[in-house]
PDB file of C-alpha atoms in Angstrom:
ATOM      1  CA  MET A  18     -20.648 -19.544  11.809  1.00 51.00           C
ATOM      2  CA  TRP A  19     -17.414 -17.573  11.626  1.00 57.00           C
ATOM      3  CA  LEU A  20     -18.805 -15.365   8.846  1.00 58.00           C
ATOM      4  CA  ASN A  21     -21.487 -14.119  11.210  1.00 59.00           C
ATOM      5  CA  ARG A  22     -18.833 -13.036  13.701  1.00 59.00           C
ATOM      6  CA  LEU A  23     -16.907 -11.242  10.969  1.00 57.00           C
ATOM      7  CA  LEU A  24     -19.748  -9.408   9.295  1.00 57.00           C
ATOM      8  CA  LEU A  25     -22.684  -8.999  11.640  1.00 56.00           C
ATOM      9  CA  ASP A  26     -23.122  -6.821  14.681  1.00 58.00           C
ATOM     10  CA  VAL A  27     -22.361  -9.489  17.237  1.00 63.00           C
ATOM     11  CA  PRO A  28     -20.086  -8.807  20.190  1.00 66.00           C
ATOM     12  CA  VAL A  29     -16.435  -9.527  19.450  1.00 72.00           C
ATOM     13  CA  ASP A  30     -14.181 -11.056  22.092  1.00 81.00           C
ATOM     14  CA  PHE A  31     -11.249  -8.697  21.637  1.00 84.00           C
ATOM     15  CA  GLU A  32      -8.891 -10.691  23.855  1.00 88.00           C
ATOM     16  CA  ARG A  33      -9.529 -13.840  21.826  1.00 89.00           C
ATOM     17  CA  ARG A  34      -9.037 -11.900  18.594  1.00 89.00           C
ATOM     18  CA  CYS A  35      -5.683 -10.568  19.823  1.00 91.00           C
ATOM     19  CA  ARG A  36      -4.553 -14.029  20.886  1.00 93.00           C
ATOM     20  CA  ASN A  37      -5.484 -15.382  17.440  1.00 92.00           C
ATOM     21  CA  ARG A  38      -3.535 -12.560  15.826  1.00 93.00           C
ATOM     22  CA  ILE A  39      -0.531 -13.440  17.986  1.00 95.00           C
ATOM     23  CA  ARG A  40      -0.729 -17.045  16.782  1.00 96.00           C
ATOM     24  CA  VAL A  41      -1.000 -15.929  13.162  1.00 95.00           C
ATOM     25  CA  GLY A  42       1.955 -13.566  13.649  1.00 96.00           C
ATOM     26  CA  MET A  43       4.039 -16.409  15.036  1.00 97.00           C
ATOM     27  CA  GLY A  44       3.056 -18.565  12.060  1.00 96.00           C
ATOM     28  CA  VAL A  45       4.048 -15.814   9.618  1.00 96.00           C
ATOM     29  CA  THR A  46       7.369 -15.437  11.446  1.00 97.00           C
ATOM     30  CA  LEU A  47       7.923 -19.185  11.094  1.00 97.00           C
ATOM     31  CA  LEU A  48       7.226 -18.930   7.357  1.00 96.00           C
ATOM     32  CA  GLY A  49       9.858 -16.197   7.196  1.00 96.00           C
ATOM     33  CA  VAL A  50      12.374 -18.469   8.912  1.00 96.00           C
ATOM     34  CA  LEU A  51      11.541 -21.229   6.403  1.00 94.00           C
ATOM     35  CA  SER A  52      12.050 -18.793   3.552  1.00 93.00           C
ATOM     36  CA  LEU A  53      15.467 -17.815   4.919  1.00 92.00           C
ATOM     37  CA  ALA A  54      16.316 -21.517   5.239  1.00 91.00           C
ATOM     38  CA  ALA A  55      15.383 -21.973   1.563  1.00 85.00           C
ATOM     39  CA  MET A  56      17.721 -19.075   0.728  1.00 85.00           C
ATOM     40  CA  VAL A  57      20.577 -20.752   2.608  1.00 84.00           C
ATOM     41  CA  LEU A  58      19.905 -24.048   0.825  1.00 80.00           C
ATOM     42  CA  GLN A  59      19.887 -22.255  -2.515  1.00 75.00           C
ATOM     43  CA  ASN A  60      23.177 -20.469  -1.711  1.00 71.00           C
ATOM     44  CA  ARG A  61      24.820 -23.752  -0.755  1.00 71.00           C
ATOM     45  CA  GLN A  62      23.363 -25.295  -3.896  1.00 68.00           C
ATOM     46  CA  ILE A  63      21.744 -28.112  -1.955  1.00 60.00           C
ATOM     47  CA  MET A  64      18.394 -27.393  -3.530  1.00 57.00           C
ATOM     48  CA  VAL A  65      18.989 -26.369  -7.142  1.00 60.00           C
ATOM     49  CA  LEU A  66      15.906 -26.426  -9.335  1.00 63.00           C
ATOM     50  CA  TYR A  67      16.426 -23.605 -11.812  1.00 61.00           C
ATOM     51  CA  LEU A  68      13.983 -23.618 -14.650  1.00 63.00           C
ATOM     52  CA  GLU A  69      15.059 -20.314 -16.173  1.00 68.00           C
ATOM     53  CA  PRO A  70      18.369 -18.728 -17.013  1.00 71.00           C
ATOM     54  CA  GLY A  71      19.276 -16.023 -14.506  1.00 70.00           C
ATOM     55  CA  ALA A  72      17.286 -17.618 -11.694  1.00 69.00           C
ATOM     56  CA  GLY A  73      20.475 -18.435  -9.783  1.00 72.00           C
ATOM     57  CA  GLU A  74      20.936 -14.771  -8.869  1.00 76.00           C
ATOM     58  CA  PHE A  75      17.282 -13.928  -8.380  1.00 79.00           C
ATOM     59  CA  ILE A  76      16.019 -16.829  -6.255  1.00 79.00           C
ATOM     60  CA  PRO A  77      18.302 -16.440  -3.198  1.00 82.00           C
ATOM     61  CA  ALA A  78      17.648 -12.683  -3.068  1.00 85.00           C
ATOM     62  CA  PHE A  79      13.930 -13.317  -3.441  1.00 87.00           C
ATOM     63  CA  TYR A  80      13.774 -15.864  -0.614  1.00 88.00           C
ATOM     64  CA  GLY A  81      15.981 -13.724   1.605  1.00 91.00           C
ATOM     65  CA  SER A  82      13.908 -10.564   1.116  1.00 94.00           C
ATOM     66  CA  LEU A  83      10.656 -12.472   1.498  1.00 94.00           C
ATOM     67  CA  GLY A  84      11.891 -14.151   4.683  1.00 95.00           C
ATOM     68  CA  ILE A  85      13.044 -10.896   6.277  1.00 96.00           C
ATOM     69  CA  GLY A  86       9.766  -9.192   5.356  1.00 96.00           C
ATOM     70  CA  LEU A  87       7.640 -12.032   6.730  1.00 96.00           C
ATOM     71  CA  MET A  88       9.644 -12.189   9.944  1.00 97.00           C
ATOM     72  CA  ALA A  89       9.448  -8.419  10.479  1.00 97.00           C
ATOM     73  CA  GLY A  90       5.709  -8.308   9.782  1.00 96.00           C
ATOM     74  CA  GLY A  91       4.953 -11.330  11.958  1.00 96.00           C
ATOM     75  CA  LEU A  92       6.999 -10.064  14.893  1.00 97.00           C
ATOM     76  CA  ALA A  93       5.457  -6.581  14.622  1.00 96.00           C
ATOM     77  CA  ASN A  94       1.996  -8.163  14.694  1.00 95.00           C
ATOM     78  CA  VAL A  95       2.883 -10.233  17.766  1.00 96.00           C
ATOM     79  CA  MET A  96       4.358  -7.274  19.649  1.00 96.00           C
ATOM     80  CA  ARG A  97       1.459  -4.950  18.801  1.00 95.00           C
ATOM     81  CA  ASN A  98      -1.179  -7.433  19.968  1.00 95.00           C
ATOM     82  CA  ARG A  99       0.744  -8.302  23.135  1.00 96.00           C
ATOM     83  CA  ARG A 100       0.875  -4.587  23.877  1.00 95.00           C
ATOM     84  CA  TYR A 101      -2.911  -4.376  23.451  1.00 93.00           C
ATOM     85  CA  LEU A 102      -3.394  -7.249  25.896  1.00 92.00           C
ATOM     86  CA  SER A 103      -1.000  -5.827  28.504  1.00 93.00           C
ATOM     87  CA  ASP A 104      -2.230  -2.197  28.561  1.00 91.00           C
ATOM     88  CA  PRO A 105      -5.929  -1.931  29.589  1.00 91.00           C
ATOM     89  CA  LYS A 106      -6.321   1.657  28.361  1.00 93.00           C
ATOM     90  CA  LEU A 107      -4.795   0.956  24.947  1.00 91.00           C
ATOM     91  CA  ARG A 108      -6.784  -2.266  24.743  1.00 90.00           C
ATOM     92  CA  ARG A 109     -10.078  -0.467  25.367  1.00 90.00           C
ATOM     93  CA  GLU A 110      -9.284   2.238  22.788  1.00 90.00           C
ATOM     94  CA  ARG A 111      -8.408  -0.348  20.155  1.00 89.00           C
ATOM     95  CA  GLU A 112     -11.449  -2.478  20.980  1.00 87.00           C
ATOM     96  CA  VAL A 113     -13.761   0.512  20.548  1.00 85.00           C
ATOM     97  CA  ALA A 114     -12.061   1.459  17.267  1.00 84.00           C
ATOM     98  CA  GLU A 115     -12.360  -2.067  15.854  1.00 81.00           C
ATOM     99  CA  ASN A 116     -15.991  -2.490  16.873  1.00 79.00           C
ATOM    100  CA  ASP A 117     -17.109   0.916  15.622  1.00 80.00           C
ATOM    101  CA  GLU A 118     -19.774   0.453  12.921  1.00 80.00           C
ATOM    102  CA  ARG A 119     -18.305   3.123  10.677  1.00 85.00           C
ATOM    103  CA  ASN A 120     -14.830   1.578  10.790  1.00 81.00           C
ATOM    104  CA  ARG A 121     -16.212  -1.889  10.074  1.00 79.00           C
ATOM    105  CA  LEU A 122     -18.230  -0.592   7.129  1.00 84.00           C
ATOM    106  CA  LEU A 123     -15.185   1.261   5.765  1.00 86.00           C
ATOM    107  CA  GLY A 124     -13.110  -1.895   6.102  1.00 82.00           C
ATOM    108  CA  LEU A 125     -15.665  -4.012   4.252  1.00 83.00           C
ATOM    109  CA  ARG A 126     -15.967  -1.453   1.465  1.00 89.00           C
ATOM    110  CA  CYS A 127     -12.193  -1.173   1.158  1.00 90.00           C
ATOM    111  CA  TRP A 128     -11.933  -4.956   0.762  1.00 87.00           C
ATOM    112  CA  ALA A 129     -14.734  -4.919  -1.816  1.00 88.00           C
ATOM    113  CA  TYR A 130     -13.244  -2.074  -3.889  1.00 93.00           C
ATOM    114  CA  ALA A 131      -9.738  -3.533  -3.682  1.00 92.00           C
ATOM    115  CA  GLY A 132     -11.074  -6.945  -4.685  1.00 89.00           C
ATOM    116  CA  TYR A 133     -12.934  -5.702  -7.729  1.00 88.00           C
ATOM    117  CA  THR A 134      -9.985  -3.522  -8.748  1.00 93.00           C
ATOM    118  CA  MET A 135      -7.675  -6.511  -8.441  1.00 91.00           C
ATOM    119  CA  PHE A 136     -10.007  -8.595 -10.580  1.00 89.00           C
ATOM    120  CA  LEU A 137      -9.994  -5.865 -13.237  1.00 92.00           C
ATOM    121  CA  ALA A 138      -6.186  -5.583 -13.045  1.00 92.00           C
ATOM    122  CA  LEU A 139      -5.882  -9.359 -13.501  1.00 90.00           C
ATOM    123  CA  TYR A 140      -8.099  -9.154 -16.578  1.00 90.00           C
ATOM    124  CA  VAL A 141      -6.052  -6.313 -18.084  1.00 92.00           C
ATOM    125  CA  GLY A 142      -2.868  -8.229 -17.234  1.00 90.00           C
ATOM    126  CA  ILE A 143      -4.178 -11.311 -19.008  1.00 90.00           C
ATOM    127  CA  LEU A 144      -4.944  -9.253 -22.108  1.00 90.00           C
ATOM    128  CA  ALA A 145      -1.502  -7.623 -22.105  1.00 91.00           C
ATOM    129  CA  CYS A 146       0.411 -10.805 -21.229  1.00 89.00           C
ATOM    130  CA  GLY A 147      -0.808 -12.593 -24.317  1.00 81.00           C
ATOM    131  CA  PHE A 148       1.592 -10.419 -26.345  1.00 88.00           C
ATOM    132  CA  VAL A 149       4.540 -10.897 -23.974  1.00 87.00           C
ATOM    133  CA  SER A 150       4.532 -14.390 -22.468  1.00 86.00           C
ATOM    134  CA  VAL A 151       2.171 -17.307 -22.881  1.00 88.00           C
ATOM    135  CA  THR A 152       3.312 -18.752 -19.542  1.00 87.00           C
ATOM    136  CA  ALA A 153       2.559 -15.515 -17.709  1.00 89.00           C
ATOM    137  CA  ALA A 154      -0.843 -15.301 -19.406  1.00 89.00           C
ATOM    138  CA  LYS A 155      -1.680 -18.851 -18.321  1.00 91.00           C
ATOM    139  CA  VAL A 156      -0.607 -18.158 -14.760  1.00 92.00           C
ATOM    140  CA  LEU A 157      -2.720 -14.999 -14.625  1.00 92.00           C
ATOM    141  CA  MET A 158      -5.692 -16.886 -16.088  1.00 93.00           C
ATOM    142  CA  VAL A 159      -5.408 -19.524 -13.364  1.00 94.00           C
ATOM    143  CA  VAL A 160      -5.128 -16.835 -10.676  1.00 93.00           C
ATOM    144  CA  GLY A 161      -8.118 -15.010 -12.172  1.00 91.00           C
ATOM    145  CA  GLY A 162     -10.148 -18.229 -12.300  1.00 92.00           C
ATOM    146  CA  VAL A 163      -9.345 -19.101  -8.686  1.00 94.00           C
ATOM    147  CA  TYR A 164     -10.217 -15.548  -7.680  1.00 91.00           C
ATOM    148  CA  ALA A 165     -13.559 -15.749  -9.508  1.00 89.00           C
ATOM    149  CA  LEU A 166     -14.330 -19.087  -7.837  1.00 93.00           C
ATOM    150  CA  LEU A 167     -13.536 -17.595  -4.434  1.00 90.00           C
ATOM    151  CA  LEU A 168     -15.844 -14.652  -5.140  1.00 87.00           C
ATOM    152  CA  LEU A 169     -18.616 -17.068  -6.074  1.00 90.00           C
ATOM    153  CA  LEU A 170     -17.992 -19.271  -3.034  1.00 91.00           C
ATOM    154  CA  PHE A 171     -18.080 -16.369  -0.610  1.00 84.00           C
ATOM    155  CA  ARG A 172     -21.168 -14.965  -2.316  1.00 85.00           C
ATOM    156  CA  ILE A 173     -22.958 -18.267  -1.678  1.00 89.00           C
ATOM    157  CA  LEU A 174     -21.712 -18.505   1.918  1.00 83.00           C
ATOM    158  CA  LEU A 175     -22.680 -14.930   2.701  1.00 78.00           C
ATOM    159  CA  SER A 176     -26.126 -15.262   1.158  1.00 80.00           C
ATOM    160  CA  ARG A 177     -26.767 -18.231   3.462  1.00 80.00           C
ATOM    161  CA  ALA A 178     -25.341 -16.479   6.518  1.00 72.00           C
ATOM    162  CA  MET A 179     -27.275 -13.240   6.144  1.00 70.00           C
TER     163      MET A 179
END
């Protein structure tokens, strides 16, 4: 199971991991291109679906910034992982760093602390949003519910895997 490879002390095929990261980086870059295409369509008013006043100025800037950010991040990921695959010394150093038990434990704890902090922030946001916007409160409640379901799902999967 893929959870075993992520969490247990099994050998990791670093070359395969880098190639997967390259594919993901290319996918993220493609999403950035799609976001820029949505910006162009919005600017040409081909795709106009404004639900709020003032969205006409915000939406194109949002899609443009998001697209540029996704493209930059995806391309940086691709270039970094290609560099790891092409340079044996750098590849070995990175492989050792990623497979180090201490680094893996720190990474897992960081994800856990960030996850619980995010859940708490969502809860506080839901409480505060009730006074500001019912729509925002409902959106945050849905996000919080999905997040709680994901926590439960992964708890069940991990308890079976370990």
